[in-house]
PDB file of C-alpha atoms in Angstrom:
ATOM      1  CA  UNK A  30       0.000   0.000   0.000  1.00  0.00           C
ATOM      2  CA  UNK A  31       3.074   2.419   0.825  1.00  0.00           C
ATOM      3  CA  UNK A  32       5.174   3.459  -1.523  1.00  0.00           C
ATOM      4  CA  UNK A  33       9.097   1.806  -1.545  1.00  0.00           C
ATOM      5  CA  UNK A  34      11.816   4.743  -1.029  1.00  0.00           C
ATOM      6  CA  UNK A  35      13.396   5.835  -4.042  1.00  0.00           C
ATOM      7  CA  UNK A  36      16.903   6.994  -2.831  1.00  0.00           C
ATOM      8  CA  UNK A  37      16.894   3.723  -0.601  1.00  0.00           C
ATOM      9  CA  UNK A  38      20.328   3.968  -0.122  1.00  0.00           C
ATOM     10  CA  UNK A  39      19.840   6.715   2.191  1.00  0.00           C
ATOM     11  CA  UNK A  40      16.967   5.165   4.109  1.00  0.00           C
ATOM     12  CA  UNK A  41      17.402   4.846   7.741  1.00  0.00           C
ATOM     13  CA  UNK A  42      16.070   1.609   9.640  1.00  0.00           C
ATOM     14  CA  UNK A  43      12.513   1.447  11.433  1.00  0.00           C
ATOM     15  CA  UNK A  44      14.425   1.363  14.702  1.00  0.00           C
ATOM     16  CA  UNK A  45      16.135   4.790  14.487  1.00  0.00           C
ATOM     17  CA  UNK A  46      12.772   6.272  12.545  1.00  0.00           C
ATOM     18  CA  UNK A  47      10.963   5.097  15.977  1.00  0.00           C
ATOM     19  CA  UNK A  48      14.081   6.875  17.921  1.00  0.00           C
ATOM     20  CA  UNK A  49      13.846  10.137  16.083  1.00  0.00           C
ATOM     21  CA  UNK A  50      10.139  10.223  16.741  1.00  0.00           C
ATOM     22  CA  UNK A  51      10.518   9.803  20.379  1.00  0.00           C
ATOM     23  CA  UNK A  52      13.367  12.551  20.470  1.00  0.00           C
ATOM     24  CA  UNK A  53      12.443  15.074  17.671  1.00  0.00           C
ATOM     25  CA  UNK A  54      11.083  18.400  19.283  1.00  0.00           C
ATOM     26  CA  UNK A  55       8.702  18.835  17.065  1.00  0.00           C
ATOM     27  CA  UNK A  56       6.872  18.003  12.866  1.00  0.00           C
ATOM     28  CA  UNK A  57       4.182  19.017  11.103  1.00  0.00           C
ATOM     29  CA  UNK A  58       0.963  17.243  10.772  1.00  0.00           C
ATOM     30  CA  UNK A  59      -0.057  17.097   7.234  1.00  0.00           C
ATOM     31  CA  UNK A  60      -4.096  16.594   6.614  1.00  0.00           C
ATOM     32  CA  UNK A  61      -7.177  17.022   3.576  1.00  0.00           C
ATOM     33  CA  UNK A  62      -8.084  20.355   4.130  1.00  0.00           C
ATOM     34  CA  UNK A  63     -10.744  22.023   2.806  1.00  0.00           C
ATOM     35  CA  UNK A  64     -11.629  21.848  -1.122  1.00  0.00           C
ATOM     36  CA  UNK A  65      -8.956  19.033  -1.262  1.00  0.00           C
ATOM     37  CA  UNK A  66      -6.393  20.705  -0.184  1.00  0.00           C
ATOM     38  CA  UNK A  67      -3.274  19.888   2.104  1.00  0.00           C
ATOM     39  CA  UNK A  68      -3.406  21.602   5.507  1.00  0.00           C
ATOM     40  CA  UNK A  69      -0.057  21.226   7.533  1.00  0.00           C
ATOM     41  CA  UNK A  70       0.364  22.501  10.828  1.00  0.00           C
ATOM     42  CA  UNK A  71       3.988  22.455  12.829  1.00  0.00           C
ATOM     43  CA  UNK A  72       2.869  21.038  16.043  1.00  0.00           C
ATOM     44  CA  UNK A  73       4.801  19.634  19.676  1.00  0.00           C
ATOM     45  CA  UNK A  74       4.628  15.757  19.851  1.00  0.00           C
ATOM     46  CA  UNK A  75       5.090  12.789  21.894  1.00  0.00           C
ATOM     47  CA  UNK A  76       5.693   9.230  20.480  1.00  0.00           C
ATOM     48  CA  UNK A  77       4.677   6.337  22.852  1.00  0.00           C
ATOM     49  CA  UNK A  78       3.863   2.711  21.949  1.00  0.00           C
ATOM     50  CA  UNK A  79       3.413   3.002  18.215  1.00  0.00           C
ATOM     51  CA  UNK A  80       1.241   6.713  18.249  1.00  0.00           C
ATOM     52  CA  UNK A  81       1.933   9.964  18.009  1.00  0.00           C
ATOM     53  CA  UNK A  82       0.057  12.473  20.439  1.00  0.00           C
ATOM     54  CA  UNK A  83      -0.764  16.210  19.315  1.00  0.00           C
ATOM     55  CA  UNK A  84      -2.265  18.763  22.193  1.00  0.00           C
ATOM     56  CA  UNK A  85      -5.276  20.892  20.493  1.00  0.00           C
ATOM     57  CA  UNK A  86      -7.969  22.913  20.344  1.00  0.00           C
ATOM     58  CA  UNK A  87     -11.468  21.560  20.025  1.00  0.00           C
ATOM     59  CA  UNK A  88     -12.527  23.744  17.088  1.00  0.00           C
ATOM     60  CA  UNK A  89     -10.582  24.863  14.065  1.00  0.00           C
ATOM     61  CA  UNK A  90      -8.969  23.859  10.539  1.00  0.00           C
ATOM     62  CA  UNK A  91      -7.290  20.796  11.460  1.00  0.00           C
ATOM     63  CA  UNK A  92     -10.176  19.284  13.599  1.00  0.00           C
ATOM     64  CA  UNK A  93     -12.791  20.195  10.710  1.00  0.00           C
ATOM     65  CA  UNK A  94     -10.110  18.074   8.257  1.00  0.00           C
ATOM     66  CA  UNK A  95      -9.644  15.532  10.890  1.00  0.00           C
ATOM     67  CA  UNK A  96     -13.329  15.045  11.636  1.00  0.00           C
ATOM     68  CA  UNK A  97     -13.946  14.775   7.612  1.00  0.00           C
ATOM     69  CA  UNK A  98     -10.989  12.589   6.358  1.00  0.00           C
ATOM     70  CA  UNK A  99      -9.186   9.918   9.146  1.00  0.00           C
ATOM     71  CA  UNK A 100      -5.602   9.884   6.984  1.00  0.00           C
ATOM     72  CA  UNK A 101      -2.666  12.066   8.223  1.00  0.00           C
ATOM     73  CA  UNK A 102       1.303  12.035   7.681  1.00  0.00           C
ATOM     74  CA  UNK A 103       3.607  13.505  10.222  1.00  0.00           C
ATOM     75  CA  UNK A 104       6.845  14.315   9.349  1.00  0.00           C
ATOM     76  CA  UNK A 105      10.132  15.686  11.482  1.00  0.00           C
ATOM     77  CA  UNK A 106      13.320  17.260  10.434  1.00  0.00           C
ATOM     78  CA  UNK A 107      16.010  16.221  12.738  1.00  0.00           C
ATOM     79  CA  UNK A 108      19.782  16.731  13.647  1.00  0.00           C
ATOM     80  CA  UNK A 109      20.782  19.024  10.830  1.00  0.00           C
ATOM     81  CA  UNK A 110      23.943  20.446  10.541  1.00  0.00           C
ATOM     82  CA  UNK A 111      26.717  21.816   8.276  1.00  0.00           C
ATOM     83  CA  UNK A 112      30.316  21.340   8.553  1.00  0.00           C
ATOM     84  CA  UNK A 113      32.343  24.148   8.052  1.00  0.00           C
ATOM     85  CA  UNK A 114      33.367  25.586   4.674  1.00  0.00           C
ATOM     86  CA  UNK A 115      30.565  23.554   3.091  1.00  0.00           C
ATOM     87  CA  UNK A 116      27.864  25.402   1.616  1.00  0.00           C
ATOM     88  CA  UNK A 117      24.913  21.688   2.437  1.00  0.00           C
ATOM     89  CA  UNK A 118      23.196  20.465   4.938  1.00  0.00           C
ATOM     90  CA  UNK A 119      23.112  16.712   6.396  1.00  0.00           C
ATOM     91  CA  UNK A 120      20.117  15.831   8.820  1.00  0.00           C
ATOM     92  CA  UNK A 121      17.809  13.103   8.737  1.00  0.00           C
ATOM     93  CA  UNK A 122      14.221  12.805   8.007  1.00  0.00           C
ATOM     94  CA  UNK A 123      11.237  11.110   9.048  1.00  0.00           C
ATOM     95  CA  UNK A 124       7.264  10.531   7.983  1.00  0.00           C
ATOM     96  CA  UNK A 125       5.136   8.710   9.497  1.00  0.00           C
ATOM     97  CA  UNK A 126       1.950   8.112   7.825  1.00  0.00           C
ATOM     98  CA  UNK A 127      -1.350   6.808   9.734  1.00  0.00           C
ATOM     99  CA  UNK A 128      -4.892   6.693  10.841  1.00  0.00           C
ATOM    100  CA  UNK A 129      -5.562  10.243  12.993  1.00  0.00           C
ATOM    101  CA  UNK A 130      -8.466  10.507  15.427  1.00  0.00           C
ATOM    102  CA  UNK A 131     -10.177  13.029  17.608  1.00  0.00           C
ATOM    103  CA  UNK A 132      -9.559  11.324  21.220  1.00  0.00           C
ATOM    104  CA  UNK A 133     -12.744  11.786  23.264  1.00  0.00           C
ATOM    105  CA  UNK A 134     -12.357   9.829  26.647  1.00  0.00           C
ATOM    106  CA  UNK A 135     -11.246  12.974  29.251  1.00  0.00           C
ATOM    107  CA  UNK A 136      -9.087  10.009  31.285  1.00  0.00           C
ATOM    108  CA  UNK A 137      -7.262   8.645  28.242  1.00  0.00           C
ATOM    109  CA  UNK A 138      -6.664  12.529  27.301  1.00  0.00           C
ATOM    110  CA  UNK A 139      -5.578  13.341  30.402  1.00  0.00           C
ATOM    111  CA  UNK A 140      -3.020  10.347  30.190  1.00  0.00           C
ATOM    112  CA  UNK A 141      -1.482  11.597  26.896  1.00  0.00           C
ATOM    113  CA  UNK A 142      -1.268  15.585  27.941  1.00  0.00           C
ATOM    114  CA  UNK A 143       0.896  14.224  30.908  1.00  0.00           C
ATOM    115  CA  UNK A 144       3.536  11.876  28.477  1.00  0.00           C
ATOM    116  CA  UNK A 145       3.255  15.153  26.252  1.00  0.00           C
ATOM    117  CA  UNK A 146       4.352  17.409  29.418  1.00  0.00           C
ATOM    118  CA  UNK A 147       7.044  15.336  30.663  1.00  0.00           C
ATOM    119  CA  UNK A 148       8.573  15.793  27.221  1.00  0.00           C
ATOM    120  CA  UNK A 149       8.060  19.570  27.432  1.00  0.00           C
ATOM    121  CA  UNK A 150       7.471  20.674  30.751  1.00  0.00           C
ATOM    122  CA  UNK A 151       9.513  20.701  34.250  1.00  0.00           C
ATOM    123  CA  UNK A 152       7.921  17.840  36.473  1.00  0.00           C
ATOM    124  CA  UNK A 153       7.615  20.014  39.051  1.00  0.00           C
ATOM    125  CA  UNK A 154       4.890  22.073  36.793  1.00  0.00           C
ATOM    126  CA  UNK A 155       3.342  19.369  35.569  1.00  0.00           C
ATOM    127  CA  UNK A 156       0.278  18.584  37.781  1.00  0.00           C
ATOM    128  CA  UNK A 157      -0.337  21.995  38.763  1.00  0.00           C
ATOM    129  CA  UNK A 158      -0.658  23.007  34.788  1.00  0.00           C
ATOM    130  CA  UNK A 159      -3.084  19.932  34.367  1.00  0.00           C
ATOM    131  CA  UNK A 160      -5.216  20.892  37.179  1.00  0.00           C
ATOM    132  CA  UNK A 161      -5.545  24.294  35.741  1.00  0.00           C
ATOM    133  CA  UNK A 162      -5.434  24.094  31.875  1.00  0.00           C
ATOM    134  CA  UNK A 163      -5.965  20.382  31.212  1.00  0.00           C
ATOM    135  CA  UNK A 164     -10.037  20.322  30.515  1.00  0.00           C
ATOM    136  CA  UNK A 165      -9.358  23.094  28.095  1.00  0.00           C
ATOM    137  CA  UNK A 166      -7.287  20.783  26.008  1.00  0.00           C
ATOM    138  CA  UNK A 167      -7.899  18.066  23.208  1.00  0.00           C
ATOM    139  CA  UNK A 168      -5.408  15.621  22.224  1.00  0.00           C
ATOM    140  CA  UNK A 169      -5.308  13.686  18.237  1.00  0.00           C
ATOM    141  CA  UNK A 170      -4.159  10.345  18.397  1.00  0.00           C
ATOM    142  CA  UNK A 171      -2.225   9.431  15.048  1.00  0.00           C
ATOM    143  CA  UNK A 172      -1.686   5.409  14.618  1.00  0.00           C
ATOM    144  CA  UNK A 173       1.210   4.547  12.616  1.00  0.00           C
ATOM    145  CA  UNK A 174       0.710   2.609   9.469  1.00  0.00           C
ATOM    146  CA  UNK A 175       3.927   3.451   7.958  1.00  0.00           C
ATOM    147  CA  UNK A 176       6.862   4.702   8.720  1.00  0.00           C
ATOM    148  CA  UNK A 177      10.099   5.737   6.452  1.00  0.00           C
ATOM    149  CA  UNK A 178      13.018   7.613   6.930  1.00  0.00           C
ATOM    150  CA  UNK A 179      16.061   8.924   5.570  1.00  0.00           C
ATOM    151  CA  UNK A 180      19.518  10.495   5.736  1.00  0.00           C
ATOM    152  CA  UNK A 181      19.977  13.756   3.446  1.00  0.00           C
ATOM    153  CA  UNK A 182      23.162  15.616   2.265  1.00  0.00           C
ATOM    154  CA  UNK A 183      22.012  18.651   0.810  1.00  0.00           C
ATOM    155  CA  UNK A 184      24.730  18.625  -1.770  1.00  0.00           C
TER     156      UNK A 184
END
């Protein structure tokens, strides 16, 4: 159903895809937008157990696309660099392509926002953030399909 990668010499193993995803600060979320078209959104993530996790509002662009069409890619730039007196880049890629949902069960949110905080957030902050901002916050659940990555030179 997925496509092969073309420049497969540069592909990077599912293993270190999975350990980008859990390490990478942050992708964008690519969706069907309205009229067809691609709506992509840089968002904060956290990977756990074979899903990405997005904190969101309840109303907007990317829920309307979301709540209309249930496929969704995700990809992250990651580790790029340039050694000096070169005029490229290295850094490695992933996407990760999947089923996206609206999550709806307030304990199973509430689970997610904290993995999402301890990736962000001092631990110390944590609980007192939830207890204040927490029911004003949705969370999309992306299930990985698919997942492909690469290592770019620039040159």
């Amino acid at each position: 159903m997925f496509r092969k990668m073309r420049r497969f010499k540069q592909q990077l193993p599912e293993e270190e895809c999975l350990d980008i995803l859990e390490k990478a600060p942050r992708g964008v979320l690519a969706v069907l937008g309205d009229e067809g078209y691609p709506y992509t959104v840089p968002l904060n993530f956290v990977y756990h157990e074979g899903r990405l996790y997005f904190h969101t509002a309840f109303e907007g662009h990317k829920i309307d696309a979301i709540k209309n069409y249930d496929k969704a890619s995700f990809c992250v730039l990651y580790e790029g660099y340039q050694n000096p007196g070169e005029w490229w880049y290295y850094f490695k890629s992933v996407i990760a392509f999947g089923k996206v949902r609206i999550m709806e069960d307030r304990d199973e949110i509430n689970e997610k926002l904290r993995l999402l905080a301890m990736k962000y957030m001092p631990a110390e902050e944590i609980e007192s953030d939830m207890a204040k901002n927490a029911h004003r916050a949705g969370m999309i659940e992306l299930s990985i399909e698919h997942v492909t990555g690469k290592r770019v030179e620039e040159k």
